[in-house]
Amino acid sequence: MSDWIDVAPADDIAPGEYRTVNIDGAEIAVYNLDGRFYAIEDVCTHDGGCLAGGELEGDEVVCPRHAAKFNIKTGEVTAPPAYEPVSIFPVQVTDGMVQVRDDRWD
């Protein structure tokens, strides 16, 4: 099983904000949604662009390139032009630090 990777202190990611981290070549965006943290792969499945920086609409992130939408809780596509979901990752807060783990190959 993969190790937990520190992203940022929880207090540094305000509700509606995000931080990104690279784990073994995988770009991961960690979002604070109303005090809960969620992590998704930071790659739009439509054209490979970054999702981080896209506007948050409730629990969806809007791809800044072509407006595809992804649910940050489930990774599911909620609006085209993307049709494939993005990967989600486990997140925990330990001693005030947001941590994520890439367990896709465990």
Short mmCIF file of C-alpha atoms in Angstrom, two decimals, residues 29-83:
data_model
loop_
_atom_site.label_atom_id
_atom_site.label_comp_id
_atom_site.label_asym_id
_atom_site.label_seq_id
_atom_site.Cartn_x
_atom_site.Cartn_y
_atom_site.Cartn_z
CA ALA A 29 -5.81 18.15 -6.93
CA VAL A 30 -7.06 18.25 -3.34
CA TYR A 31 -10.17 20.38 -2.75
CA ASN A 32 -11.75 21.71 0.43
CA LEU A 33 -15.50 21.46 0.01
CA ASP A 34 -17.25 22.91 3.06
CA GLY A 35 -14.51 21.68 5.41
CA ARG A 36 -14.18 18.19 3.90
CA PHE A 37 -11.30 17.27 1.63
CA TYR A 38 -11.51 15.39 -1.67
CA ALA A 39 -8.78 14.43 -4.13
CA ILE A 40 -9.08 13.79 -7.86
CA GLU A 41 -6.65 13.26 -10.68
CA ASP A 42 -5.81 16.70 -12.06
CA VAL A 43 -6.26 15.73 -15.71
CA CYS A 44 -9.36 16.30 -17.83
CA THR A 45 -10.23 13.07 -19.62
CA HIS A 46 -11.40 15.06 -22.64
CA ASP A 47 -8.07 16.59 -23.69
CA GLY A 48 -5.55 16.09 -20.90
CA GLY A 49 -5.65 19.66 -19.55
CA CYS A 50 -5.45 20.47 -15.84
CA LEU A 51 -8.69 20.69 -13.86
CA ALA A 52 -7.17 22.64 -10.97
CA GLY A 53 -7.93 26.29 -11.38
CA GLY A 54 -11.32 25.53 -12.89
CA GLU A 55 -14.32 27.08 -11.18
CA LEU A 56 -16.05 25.09 -8.46
CA GLU A 57 -19.82 24.81 -8.79
CA GLY A 58 -21.08 23.02 -5.71
CA ASP A 59 -19.28 19.68 -5.71
CA GLU A 60 -18.21 19.94 -9.36
CA VAL A 61 -15.08 21.37 -10.93
CA VAL A 62 -15.44 22.93 -14.38
CA CYS A 63 -12.54 22.25 -16.72
CA PRO A 64 -11.08 25.65 -17.63
CA ARG A 65 -10.41 24.56 -21.23
CA HIS A 66 -13.70 23.20 -22.60
CA ALA A 67 -16.10 23.31 -19.62
CA ALA A 68 -16.43 19.59 -18.98
CA LYS A 69 -17.57 19.03 -15.39
CA PHE A 70 -16.41 16.44 -12.86
CA ASN A 71 -17.79 15.60 -9.44
CA ILE A 72 -14.90 16.02 -6.99
CA LYS A 73 -16.43 13.48 -4.58
CA THR A 74 -16.82 10.63 -7.09
CA GLY A 75 -14.71 11.57 -10.14
CA GLU A 76 -17.76 11.08 -12.37
CA VAL A 77 -18.30 13.27 -15.43
CA THR A 78 -21.37 15.47 -15.03
CA ALA A 79 -21.15 17.44 -18.30
CA PRO A 80 -19.45 16.80 -21.66
CA PRO A 81 -17.30 17.08 -23.69
CA ALA A 82 -15.57 14.57 -21.36
CA TYR A 83 -17.15 11.13 -21.03
#
